[in-house]
mmCIF file of C-alpha atoms in Angstrom:
data_model
loop_
_atom_site.group_PDB
_atom_site.id
_atom_site.type_symbol
_atom_site.label_atom_id
_atom_site.label_comp_id
_atom_site.label_asym_id
_atom_site.label_seq_id
_atom_site.Cartn_x
_atom_site.Cartn_y
_atom_site.Cartn_z
ATOM 1 C CA UNK A 1 4.267 20.440 5.743
ATOM 2 C CA UNK A 2 2.026 18.215 7.634
ATOM 3 C CA UNK A 3 -0.602 16.627 5.325
ATOM 4 C CA UNK A 4 -3.504 14.254 6.154
ATOM 5 C CA UNK A 5 -3.927 11.627 3.329
ATOM 6 C CA UNK A 6 -7.506 9.818 2.891
ATOM 7 C CA UNK A 7 -7.618 6.782 0.667
ATOM 8 C CA UNK A 8 -11.124 5.460 -0.195
ATOM 9 C CA UNK A 9 -10.869 4.447 -3.849
ATOM 10 C CA UNK A 10 -12.258 0.753 -3.195
ATOM 11 C CA UNK A 11 -12.563 -1.377 -0.439
ATOM 12 C CA UNK A 12 -9.745 -0.230 2.128
ATOM 13 C CA UNK A 13 -10.054 2.799 4.218
ATOM 14 C CA UNK A 14 -6.618 4.480 4.492
ATOM 15 C CA UNK A 15 -5.703 7.254 6.661
ATOM 16 C CA UNK A 16 -2.208 8.650 7.118
ATOM 17 C CA UNK A 17 -0.287 11.798 8.269
ATOM 18 C CA UNK A 18 2.933 12.774 6.309
ATOM 19 C CA UNK A 19 5.378 15.516 7.454
ATOM 20 C CA UNK A 20 7.724 16.769 4.721
ATOM 21 C CA UNK A 21 10.358 17.209 7.344
ATOM 22 C CA UNK A 22 9.740 14.217 9.558
ATOM 23 C CA UNK A 23 8.474 11.436 7.107
ATOM 24 C CA UNK A 24 5.424 9.187 7.802
ATOM 25 C CA UNK A 25 4.051 10.003 11.417
ATOM 26 C CA UNK A 26 1.330 7.547 11.445
ATOM 27 C CA UNK A 27 -0.916 5.490 9.129
ATOM 28 C CA UNK A 28 -4.041 3.200 9.530
ATOM 29 C CA UNK A 29 -5.773 0.786 7.004
ATOM 30 C CA UNK A 30 -9.076 -0.822 7.589
ATOM 31 C CA UNK A 31 -9.977 -3.566 5.136
ATOM 32 C CA UNK A 32 -13.349 -4.435 4.297
ATOM 33 C CA UNK A 33 -12.442 -8.165 3.130
ATOM 34 C CA UNK A 34 -14.786 -9.669 5.595
ATOM 35 C CA UNK A 35 -17.663 -7.594 4.587
ATOM 36 C CA UNK A 36 -17.428 -8.453 1.122
ATOM 37 C CA UNK A 37 -16.342 -12.056 1.394
ATOM 38 C CA UNK A 38 -19.983 -13.542 1.245
ATOM 39 C CA UNK A 39 -20.466 -11.776 -1.988
ATOM 40 C CA UNK A 40 -17.118 -13.026 -3.481
ATOM 41 C CA UNK A 41 -16.067 -9.518 -4.632
ATOM 42 C CA UNK A 42 -16.604 -5.808 -3.628
ATOM 43 C CA UNK A 43 -19.992 -4.545 -3.558
ATOM 44 C CA UNK A 44 -19.631 -0.601 -4.381
ATOM 45 C CA UNK A 45 -22.565 0.423 -1.942
ATOM 46 C CA UNK A 46 -21.488 -1.482 0.968
ATOM 47 C CA UNK A 47 -17.896 -0.234 0.276
ATOM 48 C CA UNK A 48 -19.259 3.564 0.424
ATOM 49 C CA UNK A 49 -21.145 3.070 3.563
ATOM 50 C CA UNK A 50 -18.344 1.324 5.392
ATOM 51 C CA UNK A 51 -16.019 4.187 4.455
ATOM 52 C CA UNK A 52 -18.426 6.369 6.060
ATOM 53 C CA UNK A 53 -18.440 4.431 9.155
ATOM 54 C CA UNK A 54 -14.777 4.039 9.552
ATOM 55 C CA UNK A 55 -13.084 7.192 8.119
ATOM 56 C CA UNK A 56 -13.646 9.738 11.153
ATOM 57 C CA UNK A 57 -12.553 7.024 13.759
ATOM 58 C CA UNK A 58 -9.476 6.379 11.919
ATOM 59 C CA UNK A 59 -8.619 10.005 11.639
ATOM 60 C CA UNK A 60 -8.764 10.289 15.476
ATOM 61 C CA UNK A 61 -6.621 7.312 15.826
ATOM 62 C CA UNK A 62 -4.106 8.606 13.397
ATOM 63 C CA UNK A 63 -3.787 12.186 14.923
ATOM 64 C CA UNK A 64 -3.524 10.512 18.551
ATOM 65 C CA UNK A 65 -0.584 8.241 17.448
ATOM 66 C CA UNK A 66 1.003 11.336 15.978
ATOM 67 C CA UNK A 67 0.369 13.238 18.899
ATOM 68 C CA UNK A 68 -1.325 16.061 16.831
ATOM 69 C CA UNK A 69 -4.730 17.946 16.588
ATOM 70 C CA UNK A 70 -6.546 18.960 13.443
ATOM 71 C CA UNK A 71 -5.469 22.476 14.094
ATOM 72 C CA UNK A 72 -1.685 21.399 13.707
ATOM 73 C CA UNK A 73 -2.252 20.187 10.101
ATOM 74 C CA UNK A 74 -1.023 22.131 6.928
ATOM 75 C CA UNK A 75 -3.077 20.568 4.153
ATOM 76 C CA UNK A 76 -5.344 17.563 3.261
ATOM 77 C CA UNK A 77 -4.980 15.021 0.235
ATOM 78 C CA UNK A 78 -7.498 12.663 -0.802
ATOM 79 C CA UNK A 79 -8.092 10.204 -3.479
ATOM 80 C CA UNK A 80 -10.126 11.706 -6.400
ATOM 81 C CA UNK A 81 -9.785 8.894 -8.678
ATOM 82 C CA UNK A 82 -9.683 6.511 -10.575
ATOM 83 C CA UNK A 83 -11.809 4.099 -8.458
ATOM 84 C CA UNK A 84 -15.371 3.419 -7.354
ATOM 85 C CA UNK A 85 -17.445 6.648 -7.611
ATOM 86 C CA UNK A 86 -19.418 6.185 -4.432
ATOM 87 C CA UNK A 87 -16.307 5.291 -2.515
ATOM 88 C CA UNK A 88 -14.115 8.227 -3.968
ATOM 89 C CA UNK A 89 -17.114 10.528 -3.041
ATOM 90 C CA UNK A 90 -16.834 9.693 0.498
ATOM 91 C CA UNK A 91 -13.182 10.277 0.674
ATOM 92 C CA UNK A 92 -13.421 13.449 -1.280
ATOM 93 C CA UNK A 93 -16.389 14.961 0.530
ATOM 94 C CA UNK A 94 -14.638 14.193 3.941
ATOM 95 C CA UNK A 95 -11.367 15.575 2.816
ATOM 96 C CA UNK A 96 -12.818 18.824 1.055
ATOM 97 C CA UNK A 97 -14.957 19.513 4.006
ATOM 98 C CA UNK A 98 -12.152 19.150 6.692
ATOM 99 C CA UNK A 99 -9.876 21.558 4.546
ATOM 100 C CA UNK A 100 -12.706 24.131 4.275
ATOM 101 C CA UNK A 101 -13.543 24.064 7.926
ATOM 102 C CA UNK A 102 -9.723 24.402 8.922
ATOM 103 C CA UNK A 103 -8.972 26.705 6.085
ATOM 104 C CA UNK A 104 -6.493 24.750 4.642
ATOM 105 C CA UNK A 105 -5.385 23.769 1.086
ATOM 106 C CA UNK A 106 -6.642 20.476 -0.378
ATOM 107 C CA UNK A 107 -5.543 18.286 -3.353
ATOM 108 C CA UNK A 108 -7.094 15.514 -5.019
ATOM 109 C CA UNK A 109 -4.622 12.719 -5.670
ATOM 110 C CA UNK A 110 -4.490 10.198 -8.719
ATOM 111 C CA UNK A 111 -4.691 6.743 -6.931
ATOM 112 C CA UNK A 112 -2.036 5.184 -9.329
ATOM 113 C CA UNK A 113 0.358 8.248 -8.903
ATOM 114 C CA UNK A 114 0.049 7.280 -5.166
ATOM 115 C CA UNK A 115 1.147 3.672 -5.531
ATOM 116 C CA UNK A 116 3.759 4.821 -8.033
ATOM 117 C CA UNK A 117 5.421 7.161 -5.377
ATOM 118 C CA UNK A 118 5.003 4.746 -2.451
ATOM 119 C CA UNK A 119 8.596 3.545 -2.733
ATOM 120 C CA UNK A 120 9.856 6.919 -1.879
ATOM 121 C CA UNK A 121 8.449 6.398 1.701
ATOM 122 C CA UNK A 122 11.166 3.695 2.184
ATOM 123 C CA UNK A 123 14.876 4.593 3.325
ATOM 124 C CA UNK A 124 16.410 3.625 0.011
ATOM 125 C CA UNK A 125 14.162 5.306 -2.778
ATOM 126 C CA UNK A 126 14.804 5.287 -6.308
ATOM 127 C CA UNK A 127 16.288 8.343 -8.208
ATOM 128 C CA UNK A 128 14.508 9.605 -11.282
ATOM 129 C CA UNK A 129 14.145 8.271 -14.003
ATOM 130 C CA UNK A 130 12.874 4.702 -13.474
ATOM 131 C CA UNK A 131 10.663 2.043 -14.891
ATOM 132 C CA UNK A 132 7.436 1.404 -12.735
ATOM 133 C CA UNK A 133 5.283 -1.778 -12.943
ATOM 134 C CA UNK A 134 2.055 -0.933 -11.495
ATOM 135 C CA UNK A 135 0.347 -4.363 -10.810
ATOM 136 C CA UNK A 136 -2.951 -4.540 -8.865
ATOM 137 C CA UNK A 137 -6.396 -6.092 -9.187
ATOM 138 C CA UNK A 138 -7.562 -3.051 -11.319
ATOM 139 C CA UNK A 139 -4.279 -2.027 -13.142
ATOM 140 C CA UNK A 140 -1.307 -3.567 -14.975
ATOM 141 C CA UNK A 141 1.011 -0.977 -16.622
ATOM 142 C CA UNK A 142 4.445 -0.266 -17.343
ATOM 143 C CA UNK A 143 5.502 3.414 -17.054
ATOM 144 C CA UNK A 144 8.591 5.254 -17.510
ATOM 145 C CA UNK A 145 8.676 7.718 -14.780
ATOM 146 C CA UNK A 146 11.123 10.755 -15.441
ATOM 147 C CA UNK A 147 9.757 12.786 -12.397
ATOM 148 C CA UNK A 148 6.540 13.384 -10.453
ATOM 149 C CA UNK A 149 3.942 14.086 -13.096
ATOM 150 C CA UNK A 150 6.113 13.050 -16.044
ATOM 151 C CA UNK A 151 4.886 9.731 -17.057
ATOM 152 C CA UNK A 152 5.009 7.711 -20.370
ATOM 153 C CA UNK A 153 2.842 4.884 -20.507
ATOM 154 C CA UNK A 154 4.867 2.071 -22.216
ATOM 155 C CA UNK A 155 2.284 -1.006 -21.982
ATOM 156 C CA UNK A 156 -0.618 -2.085 -20.157
ATOM 157 C CA UNK A 157 -3.259 -5.121 -19.995
ATOM 158 C CA UNK A 158 -5.431 -5.399 -22.912
ATOM 159 C CA UNK A 159 -7.872 -7.267 -20.875
ATOM 160 C CA UNK A 160 -7.706 -8.295 -17.180
ATOM 161 C CA UNK A 161 -5.357 -6.703 -14.670
ATOM 162 C CA UNK A 162 -2.923 -9.384 -13.203
ATOM 163 C CA UNK A 163 -4.347 -9.028 -9.965
ATOM 164 C CA UNK A 164 -7.849 -9.624 -11.362
ATOM 165 C CA UNK A 165 -6.546 -12.942 -13.172
ATOM 166 C CA UNK A 166 -5.332 -13.956 -9.881
ATOM 167 C CA UNK A 167 -8.744 -13.492 -8.104
ATOM 168 C CA UNK A 168 -10.797 -15.049 -11.146
ATOM 169 C CA UNK A 169 -8.465 -18.088 -11.491
ATOM 170 C CA UNK A 170 -8.670 -18.536 -7.546
ATOM 171 C CA UNK A 171 -12.479 -18.410 -7.885
ATOM 172 C CA UNK A 172 -12.664 -21.245 -10.574
ATOM 173 C CA UNK A 173 -10.780 -23.412 -8.190
ATOM 174 C CA UNK A 174 -13.131 -22.436 -5.247
ATOM 175 C CA UNK A 175 -10.458 -20.686 -2.976
ATOM 176 C CA UNK A 176 -11.566 -18.235 -0.317
ATOM 177 C CA UNK A 177 -11.948 -14.637 -0.965
ATOM 178 C CA UNK A 178 -9.766 -12.697 -1.674
ATOM 179 C CA UNK A 179 -8.602 -15.043 -4.044
ATOM 180 C CA UNK A 180 -5.231 -13.642 -5.025
ATOM 181 C CA UNK A 181 -3.454 -14.173 -1.851
ATOM 182 C CA UNK A 182 -5.240 -17.571 -1.393
ATOM 183 C CA UNK A 183 -3.724 -18.684 -4.602
ATOM 184 C CA UNK A 184 -0.399 -17.624 -4.054
ATOM 185 C CA UNK A 185 -0.291 -19.202 -0.619
ATOM 186 C CA UNK A 186 -1.458 -22.524 -2.139
ATOM 187 C CA UNK A 187 1.039 -22.284 -4.857
ATOM 188 C CA UNK A 188 4.020 -22.802 -2.555
ATOM 189 C CA UNK A 189 2.688 -26.384 -2.195
ATOM 190 C CA UNK A 190 2.497 -27.083 -5.764
ATOM 191 C CA UNK A 191 4.780 -28.117 -8.843
ATOM 192 C CA UNK A 192 5.022 -25.129 -11.130
ATOM 193 C CA UNK A 193 6.112 -27.709 -14.055
ATOM 194 C CA UNK A 194 3.327 -29.915 -14.012
ATOM 195 C CA UNK A 195 1.257 -28.189 -16.365
ATOM 196 C CA UNK A 196 2.389 -26.115 -19.330
ATOM 197 C CA UNK A 197 1.035 -22.532 -19.269
ATOM 198 C CA UNK A 198 1.426 -19.933 -21.832
ATOM 199 C CA UNK A 199 3.292 -16.668 -21.147
ATOM 200 C CA UNK A 200 1.114 -14.538 -23.309
ATOM 201 C CA UNK A 201 2.205 -11.988 -25.686
ATOM 202 C CA UNK A 202 5.859 -12.423 -24.880
ATOM 203 C CA UNK A 203 6.648 -13.967 -28.304
ATOM 204 C CA UNK A 204 5.996 -10.597 -30.039
ATOM 205 C CA UNK A 205 7.470 -7.080 -29.705
ATOM 206 C CA UNK A 206 5.750 -4.772 -27.671
ATOM 207 C CA UNK A 207 5.249 -4.251 -23.887
ATOM 208 C CA UNK A 208 1.374 -4.866 -23.410
ATOM 209 C CA UNK A 209 0.014 -7.605 -21.456
ATOM 210 C CA UNK A 210 -3.015 -10.081 -21.770
ATOM 211 C CA UNK A 211 -4.111 -12.394 -19.100
ATOM 212 C CA UNK A 212 -7.372 -13.859 -20.445
ATOM 213 C CA UNK A 213 -5.927 -16.801 -22.292
ATOM 214 C CA UNK A 214 -4.300 -17.702 -18.861
ATOM 215 C CA UNK A 215 -7.695 -17.844 -17.265
ATOM 216 C CA UNK A 216 -8.906 -19.965 -20.147
ATOM 217 C CA UNK A 217 -6.087 -22.476 -19.562
ATOM 218 C CA UNK A 218 -6.884 -22.657 -15.833
ATOM 219 C CA UNK A 219 -10.508 -23.450 -16.556
ATOM 220 C CA UNK A 220 -9.574 -26.308 -19.233
ATOM 221 C CA UNK A 221 -7.019 -27.706 -16.807
ATOM 222 C CA UNK A 222 -9.502 -27.958 -14.074
ATOM 223 C CA UNK A 223 -11.886 -29.538 -16.203
ATOM 224 C CA UNK A 224 -9.251 -32.161 -17.479
ATOM 225 C CA UNK A 225 -8.220 -32.888 -13.747
ATOM 226 C CA UNK A 226 -11.524 -32.714 -11.789
ATOM 227 C CA UNK A 227 -13.240 -36.177 -10.954
ATOM 228 C CA UNK A 228 -16.969 -36.161 -10.841
ATOM 229 C CA UNK A 229 -16.578 -32.300 -10.762
ATOM 230 C CA UNK A 230 -14.133 -32.314 -7.408
ATOM 231 C CA UNK A 231 -10.690 -31.139 -7.770
ATOM 232 C CA UNK A 232 -8.074 -32.669 -5.594
ATOM 233 C CA UNK A 233 -6.154 -30.463 -3.157
ATOM 234 C CA UNK A 234 -2.888 -31.318 -4.897
ATOM 235 C CA UNK A 235 -4.387 -30.431 -8.126
ATOM 236 C CA UNK A 236 -5.328 -27.182 -6.939
ATOM 237 C CA UNK A 237 -1.791 -26.515 -5.659
ATOM 238 C CA UNK A 238 -0.036 -27.413 -8.859
ATOM 239 C CA UNK A 239 -2.445 -25.473 -10.886
ATOM 240 C CA UNK A 240 -1.875 -22.456 -8.684
ATOM 241 C CA UNK A 241 1.758 -22.666 -8.923
ATOM 242 C CA UNK A 242 1.703 -23.148 -12.616
ATOM 243 C CA UNK A 243 -0.557 -19.997 -13.058
ATOM 244 C CA UNK A 244 1.490 -18.144 -10.644
ATOM 245 C CA UNK A 245 4.800 -18.972 -12.373
ATOM 246 C CA UNK A 246 3.286 -17.821 -15.757
ATOM 247 C CA UNK A 247 2.129 -14.571 -14.540
ATOM 248 C CA UNK A 248 5.454 -13.928 -12.824
ATOM 249 C CA UNK A 249 7.401 -14.870 -15.867
ATOM 250 C CA UNK A 250 5.200 -12.670 -18.165
ATOM 251 C CA UNK A 251 5.603 -9.581 -15.958
ATOM 252 C CA UNK A 252 9.459 -10.214 -15.581
ATOM 253 C CA UNK A 253 9.822 -10.584 -19.402
ATOM 254 C CA UNK A 254 8.034 -7.302 -20.240
ATOM 255 C CA UNK A 255 9.842 -5.482 -17.409
ATOM 256 C CA UNK A 256 13.396 -6.677 -18.770
ATOM 257 C CA UNK A 257 12.120 -5.688 -22.383
ATOM 258 C CA UNK A 258 11.176 -2.129 -21.031
ATOM 259 C CA UNK A 259 14.532 -1.577 -19.194
ATOM 260 C CA UNK A 260 16.436 -2.698 -22.326
ATOM 261 C CA UNK A 261 14.155 -0.433 -24.698
ATOM 262 C CA UNK A 262 14.583 2.698 -22.503
ATOM 263 C CA UNK A 263 18.260 2.134 -21.159
ATOM 264 C CA UNK A 264 16.773 2.627 -17.670
ATOM 265 C CA UNK A 265 17.915 0.038 -15.121
ATOM 266 C CA UNK A 266 15.957 1.108 -12.088
ATOM 267 C CA UNK A 267 12.811 -0.584 -11.500
ATOM 268 C CA UNK A 268 9.877 -0.081 -8.943
ATOM 269 C CA UNK A 269 7.077 -2.487 -8.444
ATOM 270 C CA UNK A 270 3.806 -0.928 -6.922
ATOM 271 C CA UNK A 271 0.311 -2.015 -6.311
ATOM 272 C CA UNK A 272 -1.264 -4.874 -4.250
ATOM 273 C CA UNK A 273 0.329 -7.682 -6.380
ATOM 274 C CA UNK A 274 3.585 -6.058 -5.695
ATOM 275 C CA UNK A 275 3.727 -7.871 -2.215
ATOM 276 C CA UNK A 276 3.851 -11.292 -4.017
ATOM 277 C CA UNK A 277 7.087 -12.661 -2.870
ATOM 278 C CA UNK A 278 7.779 -14.786 -5.978
ATOM 279 C CA UNK A 279 7.287 -11.644 -8.011
ATOM 280 C CA UNK A 280 9.643 -9.634 -6.045
ATOM 281 C CA UNK A 281 12.443 -12.150 -6.039
ATOM 282 C CA UNK A 282 12.154 -12.615 -9.965
ATOM 283 C CA UNK A 283 12.063 -8.932 -10.659
ATOM 284 C CA UNK A 284 15.052 -8.587 -8.301
ATOM 285 C CA UNK A 285 16.986 -10.919 -10.324
ATOM 286 C CA UNK A 286 16.047 -9.482 -13.573
ATOM 287 C CA UNK A 287 16.960 -5.972 -12.805
ATOM 288 C CA UNK A 288 20.370 -7.173 -11.194
ATOM 289 C CA UNK A 289 21.087 -9.200 -14.598
ATOM 290 C CA UNK A 290 20.830 -5.731 -16.230
ATOM 291 C CA UNK A 291 23.189 -4.135 -13.745
ATOM 292 C CA UNK A 292 20.064 -2.532 -12.265
ATOM 293 C CA UNK A 293 18.107 -2.525 -8.951
ATOM 294 C CA UNK A 294 14.552 -2.955 -7.843
ATOM 295 C CA UNK A 295 12.659 -0.971 -5.554
ATOM 296 C CA UNK A 296 9.139 -1.497 -3.709
ATOM 297 C CA UNK A 297 7.418 -0.391 -0.670
ATOM 298 C CA UNK A 298 7.059 -2.476 2.395
ATOM 299 C CA UNK A 299 4.228 -4.924 1.886
ATOM 300 C CA UNK A 300 1.643 -3.051 4.022
ATOM 301 C CA UNK A 301 2.095 -0.042 1.576
ATOM 302 C CA UNK A 302 1.431 -2.191 -1.370
ATOM 303 C CA UNK A 303 -2.198 -2.327 -0.815
ATOM 304 C CA UNK A 304 -4.423 0.744 -0.822
ATOM 305 C CA UNK A 305 -3.140 3.051 2.006
ATOM 306 C CA UNK A 306 -3.460 6.633 3.119
ATOM 307 C CA UNK A 307 0.511 6.967 3.288
ATOM 308 C CA UNK A 308 0.910 6.988 -0.443
ATOM 309 C CA UNK A 309 -1.863 9.602 -0.798
ATOM 310 C CA UNK A 310 -0.352 11.676 1.926
ATOM 311 C CA UNK A 311 2.965 11.579 0.319
ATOM 312 C CA UNK A 312 1.901 12.191 -3.390
ATOM 313 C CA UNK A 313 -0.449 15.139 -2.200
ATOM 314 C CA UNK A 314 2.513 16.676 0.055
ATOM 315 C CA UNK A 315 4.673 16.871 -3.293
ATOM 316 C CA UNK A 316 1.845 18.697 -5.066
ATOM 317 C CA UNK A 317 0.874 20.940 -2.447
ATOM 318 C CA UNK A 318 4.259 22.083 -2.058
ATOM 319 C CA UNK A 319 4.611 22.716 -5.571
ATOM 320 C CA UNK A 320 1.443 25.224 -5.178
ATOM 321 C CA UNK A 321 -1.195 23.004 -6.483
ATOM 322 C CA UNK A 322 -4.518 22.733 -4.912
ATOM 323 C CA UNK A 323 -8.101 21.627 -5.752
ATOM 324 C CA UNK A 324 -10.973 24.141 -5.655
ATOM 325 C CA UNK A 325 -13.829 24.084 -3.424
ATOM 326 C CA UNK A 326 -15.894 21.753 -5.780
ATOM 327 C CA UNK A 327 -16.277 18.291 -4.732
ATOM 328 C CA UNK A 328 -15.335 16.167 -7.745
ATOM 329 C CA UNK A 329 -13.950 12.785 -8.480
ATOM 330 C CA UNK A 330 -12.785 11.001 -11.551
ATOM 331 C CA UNK A 331 -13.554 7.296 -11.723
ATOM 332 C CA UNK A 332 -11.603 6.795 -14.996
ATOM 333 C CA UNK A 333 -8.386 9.102 -15.266
ATOM 334 C CA UNK A 334 -5.439 8.501 -17.295
ATOM 335 C CA UNK A 335 -2.271 9.161 -15.236
ATOM 336 C CA UNK A 336 -0.419 10.434 -18.219
ATOM 337 C CA UNK A 337 -2.906 13.409 -18.197
ATOM 338 C CA UNK A 338 -1.200 14.695 -14.819
ATOM 339 C CA UNK A 339 0.607 17.961 -14.731
ATOM 340 C CA UNK A 340 4.502 17.774 -13.936
ATOM 341 C CA UNK A 341 5.708 18.912 -10.673
ATOM 342 C CA UNK A 342 9.247 20.805 -10.383
ATOM 343 C CA UNK A 343 9.248 21.536 -6.732
ATOM 344 C CA UNK A 344 9.607 18.133 -4.833
ATOM 345 C CA UNK A 345 10.213 17.959 -0.978
ATOM 346 C CA UNK A 346 13.339 16.373 0.399
ATOM 347 C CA UNK A 347 12.778 12.775 1.116
ATOM 348 C CA UNK A 348 13.537 12.627 4.792
ATOM 349 C CA UNK A 349 13.380 8.928 4.605
ATOM 350 C CA UNK A 350 16.340 8.943 2.196
ATOM 351 C CA UNK A 351 18.286 11.089 4.551
ATOM 352 C CA UNK A 352 17.537 8.872 7.519
ATOM 353 C CA UNK A 353 18.666 5.821 5.367
ATOM 354 C CA UNK A 354 22.013 7.666 4.498
ATOM 355 C CA UNK A 355 22.681 8.168 8.246
ATOM 356 C CA UNK A 356 22.306 4.779 9.132
ATOM 357 C CA UNK A 357 23.931 3.359 6.044
#
């Protein structure tokens, strides 16, 4: 089955083609970072308009790279939530219209299920069950995954998501947009032991997160270090290093606790913050200390992309699911409400990995 995947939940236009026998055939991602930079954040109306502008050209590019035509597709998958309602509607309208015109089945995909399944696109995918840390600008969740659609929420952020906290801390220090990657880069030049930042909610039972207190500590530290309202570059680097270390340690402590409580020693990291090198290394050592392993998608598939939507959509289409003709999106959509999938395609990427192993 060849499935076209469309991702338009926020500020990346992602288009991909996935073949259930050959794997990922082609994918493209267009980022709107430059468009939103002058506003210091995503402007929903501008995001929607840019998806309209870029989606069709990217579909043509992906088809050309794969050497296919629209007539050779077997299905269409598009993100139907959660996300910005206008941006979601662009992808849903386009995906639903293409499927209707080509007489193909279409499926609306949960954005976070796409992220959760992104490691399945790699040569060494995890086996079920596993623990998933979904960590991005909009979500921070720990989920027990017993199969596709079989999700148990173990813990989540009670306030800001980790990625959102990164961006806000960066903005306080005047770092360029997008703040999270800029802060992480600056942290490599800093001393993470200079300031004592808390590891929120790690001194009590449970698997929920809270990052608002860390933001407050960043603000007070800036005020203490600034001279005449100006923060020295080394101060920025040290604050960045201390903040990043606190977030990474907090996530690692909670992941370790989740693995111990469930008895599951396979851990995956997914979402935009999953590309953070310090986080990847910390969670690798955490999993290995418990006799387990950590899995994550390649960095380009950590951020929003069409490949994860095409893959997740393929699994549900193969199981006989499809969306009706109505164009509908769900800006807020609990992942635990998804239906289980019993019929899952063979992971061709795993087979290739075995062949070359």
